[in-house]
Tab-separated table of C-alpha atoms in Angstrom:
chain	number	residue	atom	x	y	z
A	1	MET	CA	-85.266	75.271	-76.071
A	2	LYS	CA	-87.576	72.268	-76.212
A	3	LYS	CA	-86.389	69.247	-78.110
A	4	LEU	CA	-88.195	68.367	-81.319
A	5	ASN	CA	-90.898	65.731	-81.235
A	6	LYS	CA	-89.082	63.388	-83.612
A	7	PRO	CA	-85.426	62.738	-84.485
A	8	VAL	CA	-84.900	65.624	-86.903
A	9	VAL	CA	-81.565	64.337	-88.083
A	10	MET	CA	-83.327	61.425	-89.741
A	11	LEU	CA	-85.170	63.974	-91.832
A	12	ALA	CA	-81.841	65.347	-92.930
A	13	ALA	CA	-80.716	61.872	-93.901
A	14	TRP	CA	-84.007	61.239	-95.690
A	15	ALA	CA	-83.664	64.497	-97.600
A	16	LEU	CA	-80.167	63.678	-98.754
A	17	VAL	CA	-81.253	60.223	-99.886
A	18	PHE	CA	-84.039	61.608	-102.038
A	19	GLY	CA	-82.025	64.566	-103.297
A	20	LEU	CA	-83.256	67.941	-104.412
A	21	ALA	CA	-86.273	66.883	-106.461
A	22	ALA	CA	-88.671	69.349	-104.862
A	23	CYS	CA	-86.370	72.308	-105.291
A	24	GLY	CA	-84.700	71.828	-108.625
A	25	ASN	CA	-80.958	71.664	-109.195
A	26	ALA	CA	-78.645	73.511	-106.834
A	27	ALA	CA	-77.037	76.714	-108.064
A	28	GLU	CA	-74.903	79.503	-106.678
A	29	PRO	CA	-77.420	81.791	-104.948
A	30	GLU	CA	-77.863	85.290	-106.286
A	31	VAL	CA	-79.999	88.102	-104.914
A	32	GLY	CA	-81.290	90.923	-107.085
A	33	GLN	CA	-83.441	93.979	-106.445
A	34	ALA	CA	-86.803	93.726	-104.722
A	35	ASP	CA	-89.623	92.865	-107.146
A	36	HIS	CA	-87.028	91.739	-109.714
A	37	PRO	CA	-86.185	88.151	-110.643
A	38	THR	CA	-83.398	86.422	-108.755
A	39	VAL	CA	-82.267	82.821	-108.266
A	40	ASP	CA	-82.699	80.889	-105.027
A	41	PRO	CA	-80.212	78.248	-103.769
A	42	SER	CA	-82.135	75.493	-105.579
A	43	GLY	CA	-81.649	77.227	-108.919
A	44	ALA	CA	-85.269	78.355	-109.245
A	45	GLU	CA	-86.073	81.873	-110.400
A	46	ILE	CA	-88.032	83.843	-107.809
A	47	ILE	CA	-89.295	87.382	-107.379
A	48	ILE	CA	-88.664	88.797	-103.905
A	49	PRO	CA	-91.519	91.088	-102.832
A	50	ASP	CA	-90.797	94.721	-102.151
A	51	ARG	CA	-92.316	94.379	-98.681
A	52	ILE	CA	-92.521	91.274	-96.486
A	53	ASP	CA	-95.122	91.250	-93.710
A	54	SER	CA	-95.929	87.543	-93.432
A	55	ILE	CA	-93.756	84.436	-93.655
A	56	ALA	CA	-94.462	80.701	-93.690
A	57	VAL	CA	-91.656	78.203	-93.064
A	58	LEU	CA	-91.630	74.460	-93.727
A	59	ALA	CA	-88.170	73.521	-92.417
A	60	PRO	CA	-86.918	73.896	-88.826
A	61	SER	CA	-83.415	74.897	-89.917
A	62	LEU	CA	-84.908	77.801	-91.861
A	63	THR	CA	-87.276	78.668	-89.018
A	64	GLU	CA	-84.253	79.219	-86.775
A	65	MET	CA	-82.627	81.392	-89.426
A	66	VAL	CA	-85.750	83.543	-89.806
A	67	THR	CA	-86.081	84.029	-86.038
A	68	ALA	CA	-82.360	84.779	-85.622
A	69	LEU	CA	-82.744	87.485	-88.259
A	70	GLY	CA	-85.483	89.113	-86.181
A	71	HIS	CA	-88.540	88.074	-88.192
A	72	GLY	CA	-90.075	85.446	-85.927
A	73	ASN	CA	-93.069	87.689	-85.237
A	74	GLN	CA	-93.922	87.664	-88.945
A	75	ILE	CA	-94.268	83.878	-89.121
A	76	VAL	CA	-97.901	82.976	-89.872
A	77	ALA	CA	-97.389	79.196	-90.217
A	78	TYR	CA	-94.636	76.665	-89.662
A	79	ASP	CA	-94.039	72.941	-89.947
A	80	THR	CA	-94.486	70.256	-87.313
A	81	TYR	CA	-90.739	69.894	-86.789
A	82	SER	CA	-90.426	73.557	-85.845
A	83	VAL	CA	-92.803	73.176	-82.899
A	84	GLY	CA	-90.971	74.114	-79.701
A	85	LEU	CA	-88.267	76.194	-81.334
A	86	GLU	CA	-87.572	79.553	-79.722
A	87	GLY	CA	-88.854	82.800	-81.172
A	88	ILE	CA	-91.927	81.565	-83.059
A	89	PRO	CA	-95.584	82.397	-82.317
A	90	ASP	CA	-97.675	79.825	-80.444
A	91	ASP	CA	-101.021	80.718	-82.020
A	92	VAL	CA	-100.396	80.095	-85.722
A	93	PRO	CA	-101.184	77.067	-87.908
A	94	VAL	CA	-98.836	74.093	-87.798
A	95	LEU	CA	-98.493	72.317	-91.131
A	96	ASP	CA	-97.407	68.800	-92.026
A	97	THR	CA	-93.771	68.913	-93.079
A	98	GLY	CA	-93.926	66.401	-95.917
A	99	SER	CA	-97.367	67.286	-97.251
A	100	PRO	CA	-98.584	70.715	-96.128
A	101	ASP	CA	-102.213	71.724	-96.603
A	102	MET	CA	-102.117	73.833	-99.775
A	103	GLU	CA	-105.598	75.225	-99.234
A	104	GLN	CA	-104.539	76.454	-95.808
A	105	LEU	CA	-101.405	78.022	-97.244
A	106	LEU	CA	-103.445	79.657	-100.000
A	107	ALA	CA	-105.821	81.096	-97.403
A	108	LEU	CA	-102.861	82.532	-95.487
A	109	THR	CA	-101.180	83.831	-98.661
A	110	PRO	CA	-97.839	84.603	-96.992
A	111	ASP	CA	-95.568	87.054	-98.742
A	112	VAL	CA	-92.766	84.470	-98.569
A	113	LEU	CA	-92.791	80.699	-98.072
A	114	PHE	CA	-89.437	79.135	-97.148
A	115	VAL	CA	-89.108	75.426	-97.946
A	116	SER	CA	-86.347	72.847	-98.181
A	117	ASN	CA	-86.110	69.509	-99.938
A	118	LEU	CA	-87.908	67.928	-96.971
A	119	SER	CA	-91.313	68.919	-98.339
A	120	LEU	CA	-93.179	67.226	-101.198
A	121	TYR	CA	-90.009	65.852	-102.744
A	122	ASP	CA	-91.962	63.564	-105.084
A	123	GLN	CA	-93.825	66.300	-106.950
A	124	GLU	CA	-92.386	68.310	-109.810
A	125	SER	CA	-93.937	71.699	-108.998
A	126	PRO	CA	-95.706	71.313	-105.650
A	127	TYR	CA	-95.962	75.036	-104.938
A	128	GLN	CA	-96.991	76.302	-108.363
A	129	GLN	CA	-100.500	77.187	-107.195
A	130	LEU	CA	-99.033	79.369	-104.452
A	131	ILE	CA	-96.630	81.007	-106.871
A	132	ASP	CA	-99.504	81.717	-109.254
A	133	ASN	CA	-101.260	83.471	-106.361
A	134	GLY	CA	-98.346	85.776	-105.689
A	135	VAL	CA	-96.467	83.870	-102.976
A	136	CYS	CA	-92.678	84.029	-103.249
A	137	VAL	CA	-91.596	80.431	-102.658
A	138	VAL	CA	-87.940	80.247	-101.667
A	139	CYS	CA	-86.332	76.802	-101.650
A	140	VAL	CA	-83.151	76.302	-99.647
A	141	PRO	CA	-82.025	72.664	-100.060
A	142	THR	CA	-80.492	70.880	-97.084
A	143	SER	CA	-76.834	71.880	-96.914
A	144	ASP	CA	-74.079	69.391	-96.195
A	145	SER	CA	-71.152	71.716	-95.463
A	146	ILE	CA	-70.426	74.647	-93.181
A	147	ALA	CA	-69.673	76.861	-96.192
A	148	ASP	CA	-73.058	76.038	-97.718
A	149	ILE	CA	-74.813	76.728	-94.407
A	150	GLN	CA	-73.222	80.163	-94.303
A	151	SER	CA	-74.271	80.774	-97.896
A	152	ASP	CA	-77.847	79.847	-96.953
A	153	ILE	CA	-77.819	82.307	-94.050
A	154	ALA	CA	-76.628	85.072	-96.355
A	155	PHE	CA	-79.353	84.305	-98.874
A	156	VAL	CA	-82.210	84.140	-96.368
A	157	ALA	CA	-80.948	87.388	-94.822
A	158	ALA	CA	-80.915	89.076	-98.224
A	159	VAL	CA	-84.470	87.916	-98.965
A	160	LEU	CA	-85.626	89.435	-95.673
A	161	GLY	CA	-83.692	92.656	-96.199
A	162	GLU	CA	-81.374	91.832	-93.305
A	163	THR	CA	-78.027	91.616	-95.071
A	164	GLU	CA	-76.067	93.226	-92.237
A	165	GLN	CA	-77.672	90.992	-89.614
A	166	GLY	CA	-76.923	87.973	-91.796
A	167	GLU	CA	-73.279	89.024	-92.054
A	168	LYS	CA	-73.180	89.360	-88.264
A	169	LEU	CA	-74.605	85.850	-87.795
A	170	ILE	CA	-72.006	84.437	-90.161
A	171	GLU	CA	-69.164	86.396	-88.552
A	172	ASP	CA	-70.145	85.188	-85.065
A	173	MET	CA	-70.489	81.647	-86.353
A	174	GLN	CA	-67.094	81.724	-88.053
A	175	ALA	CA	-65.407	83.260	-85.003
A	176	ALA	CA	-66.690	80.392	-82.827
A	177	ILE	CA	-65.494	77.858	-85.409
A	178	ASP	CA	-62.083	79.500	-85.678
A	179	ARG	CA	-61.565	79.471	-81.898
A	180	ILE	CA	-62.129	75.733	-81.748
A	181	ALA	CA	-60.319	74.958	-85.001
A	182	LYS	CA	-57.214	76.765	-83.720
A	183	ILE	CA	-57.048	74.393	-80.753
A	184	GLY	CA	-58.039	71.379	-82.837
A	185	ALA	CA	-55.131	71.984	-85.195
A	186	THR	CA	-52.681	71.554	-82.301
A	187	ILE	CA	-53.951	68.083	-81.336
A	188	THR	CA	-51.626	65.425	-82.700
A	189	GLU	CA	-52.886	62.327	-80.881
A	190	LYS	CA	-56.351	62.298	-82.396
A	191	LYS	CA	-59.175	60.392	-80.741
A	192	THR	CA	-61.536	58.324	-82.862
A	193	VAL	CA	-65.243	59.127	-82.673
A	194	TYR	CA	-68.466	57.323	-83.525
A	195	PHE	CA	-71.441	59.718	-83.752
A	196	GLU	CA	-74.806	57.970	-83.664
A	197	ILE	CA	-77.907	59.706	-85.000
A	198	SER	CA	-80.296	56.752	-84.786
A	199	ALA	CA	-80.155	54.070	-82.119
A	200	ALA	CA	-80.088	50.285	-82.367
A	201	PRO	CA	-81.461	48.279	-84.022
A	202	TYR	CA	-81.545	50.842	-86.843
A	203	MET	CA	-78.195	52.497	-86.235
A	204	TYR	CA	-77.416	55.460	-88.456
A	205	SER	CA	-74.400	57.727	-88.752
A	206	PHE	CA	-72.360	59.484	-91.441
A	207	GLY	CA	-69.071	59.592	-93.290
A	208	THR	CA	-67.503	62.498	-95.150
A	209	ASP	CA	-69.482	65.130	-97.090
A	210	VAL	CA	-71.715	65.811	-94.073
A	211	PHE	CA	-71.284	68.921	-91.926
A	212	LEU	CA	-71.163	66.780	-88.770
A	213	ASN	CA	-68.000	65.144	-90.082
A	214	GLU	CA	-66.532	68.631	-90.524
A	215	LEU	CA	-67.310	69.338	-86.868
A	216	ILE	CA	-65.484	66.174	-85.777
A	217	GLU	CA	-62.433	67.164	-87.796
A	218	LEU	CA	-62.489	70.757	-86.529
A	219	ILE	CA	-62.174	69.648	-82.909
A	220	GLY	CA	-59.109	67.578	-83.816
A	221	ALA	CA	-60.712	64.120	-83.859
A	222	GLU	CA	-61.342	61.423	-86.474
A	223	ASN	CA	-64.642	59.923	-87.575
A	224	ILE	CA	-64.443	56.108	-87.585
A	225	LEU	CA	-66.582	56.140	-90.746
A	226	ALA	CA	-64.520	58.726	-92.648
A	227	ASP	CA	-63.646	56.122	-95.284
A	228	GLN	CA	-67.275	56.344	-96.445
A	229	SER	CA	-69.439	59.232	-97.661
A	230	GLY	CA	-72.825	60.672	-96.771
A	231	TRP	CA	-75.457	59.400	-94.340
A	232	LEU	CA	-74.948	55.735	-93.483
A	233	SER	CA	-76.769	52.748	-92.080
A	234	VAL	CA	-74.332	51.198	-89.604
A	235	GLY	CA	-73.836	47.619	-88.435
A	236	GLU	CA	-72.906	47.027	-84.792
A	237	GLU	CA	-69.992	44.847	-85.830
A	238	SER	CA	-68.335	47.707	-87.730
A	239	VAL	CA	-68.434	49.964	-84.664
A	240	VAL	CA	-67.110	47.209	-82.424
A	241	ALA	CA	-64.298	46.511	-84.894
A	242	ALA	CA	-63.362	50.217	-85.038
A	243	ASN	CA	-63.353	50.438	-81.203
A	244	PRO	CA	-63.853	54.228	-80.971
A	245	ASP	CA	-62.280	56.253	-78.190
A	246	VAL	CA	-65.458	58.327	-77.833
A	247	ILE	CA	-69.101	57.749	-78.725
A	248	LEU	CA	-71.457	60.689	-79.285
A	249	THR	CA	-75.221	60.489	-79.778
A	250	ASN	CA	-77.890	63.041	-80.551
A	251	VAL	CA	-80.760	60.559	-80.325
A	252	ASN	CA	-83.689	62.202	-78.547
A	253	TYR	CA	-86.519	59.718	-78.953
A	254	ILE	CA	-85.516	57.275	-76.201
A	255	ASP	CA	-85.220	58.114	-72.513
A	256	ASN	CA	-81.523	57.441	-71.962
A	257	PRO	CA	-79.563	56.979	-75.210
A	258	VAL	CA	-76.208	56.975	-73.409
A	259	GLN	CA	-77.214	54.089	-71.151
A	260	GLU	CA	-78.768	52.229	-74.076
A	261	ILE	CA	-75.391	52.338	-75.849
A	262	LYS	CA	-73.526	51.201	-72.743
A	263	ASP	CA	-75.934	48.296	-72.250
A	264	ARG	CA	-75.586	46.840	-75.754
A	265	SER	CA	-74.348	43.282	-75.856
A	266	GLY	CA	-70.607	43.184	-76.493
A	267	TRP	CA	-70.149	46.949	-76.301
A	268	ASP	CA	-68.845	46.803	-72.730
A	269	ALA	CA	-65.426	45.943	-74.209
A	270	LEU	CA	-65.267	49.156	-76.261
A	271	THR	CA	-62.730	51.744	-75.137
A	272	ALA	CA	-65.389	54.478	-75.132
A	273	VAL	CA	-67.704	52.465	-72.890
A	274	GLN	CA	-64.959	51.328	-70.539
A	275	ASP	CA	-63.721	54.907	-70.170
A	276	GLY	CA	-67.231	56.292	-69.712
A	277	ALA	CA	-66.706	58.401	-72.851
A	278	VAL	CA	-70.266	58.217	-74.188
A	279	TYR	CA	-72.001	61.589	-74.406
A	280	CYS	CA	-75.220	63.238	-75.595
A	281	ILE	CA	-75.036	66.162	-78.025
A	282	ASP	CA	-77.957	68.564	-78.438
A	283	ASN	CA	-80.249	67.206	-81.139
A	284	ASN	CA	-81.380	70.518	-82.598
A	285	ALA	CA	-77.899	72.030	-82.781
A	286	SER	CA	-76.392	68.951	-84.405
A	287	SER	CA	-79.322	68.196	-86.741
A	288	LEU	CA	-80.351	71.524	-88.219
A	289	PRO	CA	-77.962	73.055	-90.784
A	290	ASN	CA	-77.887	76.657	-89.632
A	291	GLN	CA	-75.898	79.042	-87.423
A	292	ASN	CA	-76.553	76.941	-84.307
A	293	VAL	CA	-74.251	74.112	-85.398
A	294	VAL	CA	-71.560	75.962	-83.423
A	295	LYS	CA	-73.399	74.942	-80.233
A	296	ALA	CA	-72.971	71.318	-81.216
A	297	LEU	CA	-69.338	71.984	-82.140
A	298	LYS	CA	-68.621	73.344	-78.665
A	299	GLN	CA	-70.377	70.438	-76.949
A	300	MET	CA	-68.481	67.927	-79.074
A	301	ALA	CA	-65.146	69.603	-78.370
A	302	GLU	CA	-65.714	69.617	-74.608
A	303	ALA	CA	-66.916	65.998	-74.616
A	304	VAL	CA	-64.088	64.554	-76.714
A	305	TYR	CA	-61.216	66.702	-75.403
A	306	PRO	CA	-62.154	68.158	-72.009
A	307	GLU	CA	-58.448	68.679	-71.291
A	308	TYR	CA	-58.217	71.071	-74.270
A	309	TYR	CA	-61.636	72.692	-74.344
A	310	GLY	CA	-62.946	72.421	-70.784
A	311	GLU	CA	-63.651	75.566	-68.821
């Protein structure tokens, strides 16, 4: 899989900062009969078409869900951040994530358009023209927990008529989580971890209420920023003061993020740097809230506790 052209995780942070304005208020997703009203995860009422032949997607996390459910060949347009993801056509329009060309979307008239709160967050009803022209616009806001990610998979699967395949994705995902969590629960001497999602000088990370923090806890480690909540701008002094045992980074927009961390002034005294415990984690797997977060979970487990999780 090719890496994305820009640090996708910053989009996730941006989305959480601005909230769910483009999608409405979150609600427990419900799926009704085809061609009957139902409620999407944003709380908006939608009508799922009886037959789906064409799909547009404006969020890479949802693109990976659609392809995993076997509908990649039906994608007629996708967003710039989905470029390079596996299972999508090469010869279809690529749309701007934050401000897609509505005329182009209208010309395509997909049966379903999947969006998240990454697109047109500052407009009240940005897709009304599409809806008026018969497009089923499904909004799946960025999820911040593993349980919510699994709920999103189930909903997208139901929309596409792939309930059984969605259940299989969730079962496989949960089985992978359970295998690691079982080992993580036995670890009593927990290592401390700093996970960087944007490099200096604009360092960014997260506290609780973010699925990446759940992944750290599942492997049996502790996030040095767990006393805070959400996506966070981080000062170098706070990391130095916490002196983490391990540093993880999913930064993919500089050539060697691990070396950049090791070369920072004053960081040579950190335990993680002295022990060579600075590691890269796959950007896509750790940035996109979908079934592939288990890939990041496995990488994190093997990096932090090779003696427990190594082959």
